[in-house]
Coordinates of C-alpha atoms in Angstrom, one line a residue:
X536 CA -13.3 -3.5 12.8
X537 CA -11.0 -3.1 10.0
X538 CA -12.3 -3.1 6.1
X539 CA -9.7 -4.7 3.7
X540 CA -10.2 -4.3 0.0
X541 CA -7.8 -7.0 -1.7
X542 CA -8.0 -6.7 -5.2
X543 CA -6.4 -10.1 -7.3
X544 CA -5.9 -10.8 -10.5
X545 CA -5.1 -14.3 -9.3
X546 CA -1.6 -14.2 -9.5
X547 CA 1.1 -15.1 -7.4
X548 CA 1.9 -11.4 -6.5
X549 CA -1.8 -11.1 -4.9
X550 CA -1.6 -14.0 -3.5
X551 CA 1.5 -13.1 -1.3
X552 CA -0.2 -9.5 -0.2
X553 CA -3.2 -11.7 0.6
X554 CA -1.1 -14.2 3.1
X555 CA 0.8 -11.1 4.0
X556 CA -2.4 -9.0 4.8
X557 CA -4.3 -12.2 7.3
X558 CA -0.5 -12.7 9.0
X559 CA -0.4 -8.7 9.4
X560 CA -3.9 -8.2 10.4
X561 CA -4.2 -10.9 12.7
X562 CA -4.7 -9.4 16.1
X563 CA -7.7 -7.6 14.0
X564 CA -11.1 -8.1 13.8
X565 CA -11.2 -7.6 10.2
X566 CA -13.5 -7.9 6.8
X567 CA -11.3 -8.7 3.6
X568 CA -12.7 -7.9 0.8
X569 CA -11.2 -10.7 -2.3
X570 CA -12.0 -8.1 -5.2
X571 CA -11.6 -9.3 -8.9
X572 CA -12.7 -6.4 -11.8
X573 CA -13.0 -8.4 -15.1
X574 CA -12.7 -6.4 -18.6
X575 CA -12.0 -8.0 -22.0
X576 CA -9.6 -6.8 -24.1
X577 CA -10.4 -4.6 -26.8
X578 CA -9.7 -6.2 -29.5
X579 CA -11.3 -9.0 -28.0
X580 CA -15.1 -7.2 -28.7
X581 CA -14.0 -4.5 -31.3
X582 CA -14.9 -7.3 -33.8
X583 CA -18.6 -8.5 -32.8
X584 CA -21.1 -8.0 -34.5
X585 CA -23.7 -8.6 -31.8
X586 CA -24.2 -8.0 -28.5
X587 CA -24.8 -11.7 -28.5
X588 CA -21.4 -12.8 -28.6
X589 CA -20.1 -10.1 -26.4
X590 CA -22.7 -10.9 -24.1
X591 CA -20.8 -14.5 -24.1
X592 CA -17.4 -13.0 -23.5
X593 CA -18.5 -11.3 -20.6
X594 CA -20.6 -14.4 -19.1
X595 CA -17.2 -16.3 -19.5
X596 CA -15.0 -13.6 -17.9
X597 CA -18.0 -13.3 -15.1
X598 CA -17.8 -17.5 -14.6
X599 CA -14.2 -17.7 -14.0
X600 CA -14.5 -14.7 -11.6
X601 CA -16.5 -16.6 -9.4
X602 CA -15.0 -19.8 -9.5
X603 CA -11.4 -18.6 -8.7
X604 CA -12.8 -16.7 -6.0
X605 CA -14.4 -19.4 -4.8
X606 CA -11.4 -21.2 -5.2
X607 CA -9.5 -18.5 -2.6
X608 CA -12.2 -18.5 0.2
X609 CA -12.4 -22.7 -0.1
X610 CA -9.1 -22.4 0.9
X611 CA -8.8 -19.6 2.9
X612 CA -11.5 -21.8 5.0
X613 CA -9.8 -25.0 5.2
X614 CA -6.8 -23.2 5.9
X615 CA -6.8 -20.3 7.8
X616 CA -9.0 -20.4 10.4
X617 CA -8.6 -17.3 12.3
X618 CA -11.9 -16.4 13.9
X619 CA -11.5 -12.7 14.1
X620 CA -11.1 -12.5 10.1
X621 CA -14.2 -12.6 7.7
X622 CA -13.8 -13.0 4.2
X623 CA -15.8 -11.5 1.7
X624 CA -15.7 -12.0 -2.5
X625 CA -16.5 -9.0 -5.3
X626 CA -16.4 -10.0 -8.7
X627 CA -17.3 -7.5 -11.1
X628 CA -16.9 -6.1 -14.7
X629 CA -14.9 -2.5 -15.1
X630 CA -12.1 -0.4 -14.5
X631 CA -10.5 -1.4 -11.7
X632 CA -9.1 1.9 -10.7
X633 CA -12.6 3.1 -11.1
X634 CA -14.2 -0.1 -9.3
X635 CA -11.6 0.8 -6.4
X636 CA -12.9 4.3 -5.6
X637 CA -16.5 3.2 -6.1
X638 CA -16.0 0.5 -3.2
X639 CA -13.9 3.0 -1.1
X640 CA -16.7 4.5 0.6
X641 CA -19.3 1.5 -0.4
X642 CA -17.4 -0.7 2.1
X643 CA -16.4 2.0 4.2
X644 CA -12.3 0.7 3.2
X645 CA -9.5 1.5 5.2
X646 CA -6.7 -0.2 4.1
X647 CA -5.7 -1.4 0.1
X648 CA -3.5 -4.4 -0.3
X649 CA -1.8 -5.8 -3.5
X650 CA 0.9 -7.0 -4.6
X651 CA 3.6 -5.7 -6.6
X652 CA 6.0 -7.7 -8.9
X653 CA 8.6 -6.1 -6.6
X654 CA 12.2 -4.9 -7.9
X655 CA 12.5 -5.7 -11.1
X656 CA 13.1 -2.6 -12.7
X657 CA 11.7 -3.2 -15.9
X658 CA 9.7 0.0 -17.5
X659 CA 7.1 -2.0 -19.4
X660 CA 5.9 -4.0 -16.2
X661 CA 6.3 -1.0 -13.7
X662 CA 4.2 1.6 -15.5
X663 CA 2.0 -0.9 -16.6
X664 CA 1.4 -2.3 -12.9
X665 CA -2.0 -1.9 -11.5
X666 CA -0.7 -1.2 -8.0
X667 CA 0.9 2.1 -9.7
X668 CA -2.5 3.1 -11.1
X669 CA -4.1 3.2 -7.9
X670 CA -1.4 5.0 -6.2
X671 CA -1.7 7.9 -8.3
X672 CA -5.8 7.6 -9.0
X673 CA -6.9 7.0 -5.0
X674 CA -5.8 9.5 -2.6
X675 CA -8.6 8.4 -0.3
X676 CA -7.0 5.4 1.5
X677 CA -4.0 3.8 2.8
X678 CA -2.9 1.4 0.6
X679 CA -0.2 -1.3 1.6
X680 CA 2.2 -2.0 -1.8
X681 CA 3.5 -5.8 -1.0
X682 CA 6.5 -7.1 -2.9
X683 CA 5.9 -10.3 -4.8
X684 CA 9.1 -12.0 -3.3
X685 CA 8.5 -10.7 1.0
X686 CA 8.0 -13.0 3.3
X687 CA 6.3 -11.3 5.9
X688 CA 7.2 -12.3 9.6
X689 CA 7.4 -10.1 12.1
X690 CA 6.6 -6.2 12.2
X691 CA 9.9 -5.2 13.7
X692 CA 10.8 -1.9 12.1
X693 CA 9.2 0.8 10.3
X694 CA 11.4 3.4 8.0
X695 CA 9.2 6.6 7.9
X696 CA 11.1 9.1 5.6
X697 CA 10.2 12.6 5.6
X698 CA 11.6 16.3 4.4
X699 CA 9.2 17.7 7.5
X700 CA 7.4 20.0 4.6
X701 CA 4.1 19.0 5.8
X702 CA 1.8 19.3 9.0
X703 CA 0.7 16.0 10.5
X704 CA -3.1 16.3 10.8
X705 CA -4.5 14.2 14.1
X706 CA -5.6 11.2 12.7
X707 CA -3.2 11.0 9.5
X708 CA -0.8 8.5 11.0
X709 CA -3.4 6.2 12.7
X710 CA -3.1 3.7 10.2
X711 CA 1.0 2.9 11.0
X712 CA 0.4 3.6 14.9
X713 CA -2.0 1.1 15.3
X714 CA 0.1 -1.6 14.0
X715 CA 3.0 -0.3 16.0
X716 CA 0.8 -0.8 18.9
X717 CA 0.4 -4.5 18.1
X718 CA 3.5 -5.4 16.8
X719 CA 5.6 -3.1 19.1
X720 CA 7.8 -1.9 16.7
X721 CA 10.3 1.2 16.0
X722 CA 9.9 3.8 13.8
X723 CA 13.1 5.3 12.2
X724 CA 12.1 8.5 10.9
X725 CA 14.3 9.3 8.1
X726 CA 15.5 12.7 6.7
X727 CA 17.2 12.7 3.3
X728 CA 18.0 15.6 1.4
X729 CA 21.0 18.2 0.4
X730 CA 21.1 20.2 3.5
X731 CA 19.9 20.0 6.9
X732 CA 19.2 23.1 7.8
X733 CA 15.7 23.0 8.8
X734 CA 13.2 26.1 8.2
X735 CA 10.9 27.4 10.9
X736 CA 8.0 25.7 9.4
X737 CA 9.7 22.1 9.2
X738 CA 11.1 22.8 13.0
X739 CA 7.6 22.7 13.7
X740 CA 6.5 19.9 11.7
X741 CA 9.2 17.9 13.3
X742 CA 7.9 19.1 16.6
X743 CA 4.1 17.8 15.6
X744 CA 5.5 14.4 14.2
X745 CA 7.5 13.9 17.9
X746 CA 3.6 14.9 19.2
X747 CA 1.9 12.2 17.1
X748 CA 4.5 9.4 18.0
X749 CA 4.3 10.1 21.7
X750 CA 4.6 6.9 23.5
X751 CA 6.1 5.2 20.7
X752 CA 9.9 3.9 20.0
X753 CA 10.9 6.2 17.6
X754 CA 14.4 7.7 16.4
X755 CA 15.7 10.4 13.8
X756 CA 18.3 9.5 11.0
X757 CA 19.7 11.7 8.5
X758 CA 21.1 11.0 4.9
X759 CA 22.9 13.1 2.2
X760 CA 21.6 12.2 -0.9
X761 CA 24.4 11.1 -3.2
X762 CA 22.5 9.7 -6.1
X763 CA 18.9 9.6 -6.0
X764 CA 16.3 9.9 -2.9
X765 CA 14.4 6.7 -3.9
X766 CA 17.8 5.0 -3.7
X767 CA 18.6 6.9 -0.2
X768 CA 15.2 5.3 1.0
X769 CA 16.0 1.5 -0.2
X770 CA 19.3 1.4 1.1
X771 CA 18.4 2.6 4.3
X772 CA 15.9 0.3 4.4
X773 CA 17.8 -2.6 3.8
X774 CA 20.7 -1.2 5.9
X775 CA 17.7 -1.5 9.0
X776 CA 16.3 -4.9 7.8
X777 CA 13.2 -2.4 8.0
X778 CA 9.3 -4.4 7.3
X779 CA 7.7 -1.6 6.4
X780 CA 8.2 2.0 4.7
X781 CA 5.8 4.3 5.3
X782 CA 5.0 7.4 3.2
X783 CA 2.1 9.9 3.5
X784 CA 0.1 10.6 0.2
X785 CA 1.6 14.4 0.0
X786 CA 5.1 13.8 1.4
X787 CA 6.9 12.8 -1.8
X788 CA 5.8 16.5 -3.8
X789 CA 9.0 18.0 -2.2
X790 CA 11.4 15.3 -3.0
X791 CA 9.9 15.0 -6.9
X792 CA 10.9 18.9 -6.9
X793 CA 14.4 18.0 -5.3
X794 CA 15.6 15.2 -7.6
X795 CA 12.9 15.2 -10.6
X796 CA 11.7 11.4 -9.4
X797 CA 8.2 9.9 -8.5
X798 CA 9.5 9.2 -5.0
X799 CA 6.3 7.0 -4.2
X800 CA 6.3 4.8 -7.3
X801 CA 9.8 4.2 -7.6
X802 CA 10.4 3.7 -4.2
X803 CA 7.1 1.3 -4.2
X804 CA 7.9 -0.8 -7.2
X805 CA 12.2 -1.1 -7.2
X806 CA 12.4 -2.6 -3.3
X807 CA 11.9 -5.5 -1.9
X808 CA 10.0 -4.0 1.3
X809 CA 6.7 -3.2 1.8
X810 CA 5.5 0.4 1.1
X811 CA 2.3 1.9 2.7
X812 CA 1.0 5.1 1.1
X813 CA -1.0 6.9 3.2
X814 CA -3.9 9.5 2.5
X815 CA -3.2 13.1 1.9
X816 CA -5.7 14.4 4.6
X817 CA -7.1 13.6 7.9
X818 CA -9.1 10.9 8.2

């Protein structure tokens, strides 16, 4: 059984992941969990002079918590009746970041979906997105990074890029492999960097990665980067109507190095695709 946290803020953008999550899990037996972490503003309680009133705020955020949760599972109920899928509601005051690692091995999670407000490119809304603080704060869990404007349909092609820098633990990919099993779809693994020339060590990783997708339809691509590697990665993408791109946790240290870019968040918050992040050890 699969444990899906799905933290929402209520918005459109969660929303989406939420639809997209049910429509991608739903050859699953699965448990989502609708999580909602309330916290006032500061300057909303930095004036109060008793913990009366604060008290009040809280009660209110607390009350509208549970009533718009309520509102997503009365739905979900009337409209979405798929009978391997259980839906569960979390409403609680805090840091969500913190709140997220606390339920991690609470719930025994495997999967984090939210939405992102997708390419828009502007600075203020990407590093103040949620979705980014959890990337870089959980390292933990696969997380699944869902575009505001995707409309998910089929699972038809997965873009996995790589510089082959790391060993593939048994057990790291699961998470991909077992929705290439249901959705029988092919993996493009894609190389993008300066030069080609491979090292000893990265022949070998190559050779692991070929080990882990045994059985799978898989193929190997190869890009010069000519401006930046997140770009590389989104036009590819698009170039393969790819559903999915696919990083590990780890994978995106040597392409910061090569370029100078947070491959993960800019490739996870200026696209229009999906991105799963997942963990940097075996799990």
């Amino acid at each position: 059984m699969k444990q899906i946290l799905l933290p929402t803020d209520f918005s459109e953008n969660a929303w989406n992941a939420l639809f997209t999550s049910i429509k991608l899990y739903a050859d699953f037996e699965c448990v989502f969990y609708l999580l909602h972490v309330y916290e006032p503003k500061s300057q909303n309680i930095a004036g109060f002079k008793s913990s009366v009133r604060a008290g009040e705020v809280y009660q209110s955020l607390s009350d509208y918590s549970e009533k718009e949760l309520k509102k997503i599972t009365t739905y979900l109920k009337q409209n979405h009746g798929i009978q391997n899928h259980t839906f569960k509601t979390i409403s609680v005051k805090g840091n969500l970041v913190t709140v997220i690692k606390e339920l991690i091995p609470k719930y025994d999670i495997d999967i984090i979906m939210m939405g992102t407000k997708g390419a828009t490119g502007a600075k203020e809304i990407f590093m103040g997105s949620n979705t980014v603080k959890v990337l870089k704060a959980v390292k933990n869990c696969s997380l699944i990074a869902v575009p505001k404007t995707f409309d998910f349909q089929l699972m038809k092609t997965i873009v996995f890029p790589t510089e082959y820098a790391h060993f593939f633990p048994k057990g790291i990919l699961k998470p991909f492999l077992e929705l290439i099993d249901v959705w029988k779809s092919e993996v493009k693994i894609f190389h993008v960097a300066q030069e080609f020339r491979l090292s000893s060590l990265q022949r070998y990783n190559r050779e692991i990665l070929k080990k882990r997708l045994e059985g799978y339809p898989y193929s190997f691509y190869k890009v010069t980067i000519k401006s930046t590697v997140s770009k590389a990665i989104r036009d590819f993408s698009k170039e393969q109507a790819a559903d999915l791109i696919v990083l590990t946790n780890y994978s995106h240290t040597f392409l910061e190095r090569l370029t100078q870019e947070p491959v993960v968040k800019k490739v996870g918050f200026k696209t229009s695709i999906p991105l799963m992040v997942l963990p940097d050890f075996e799990g």
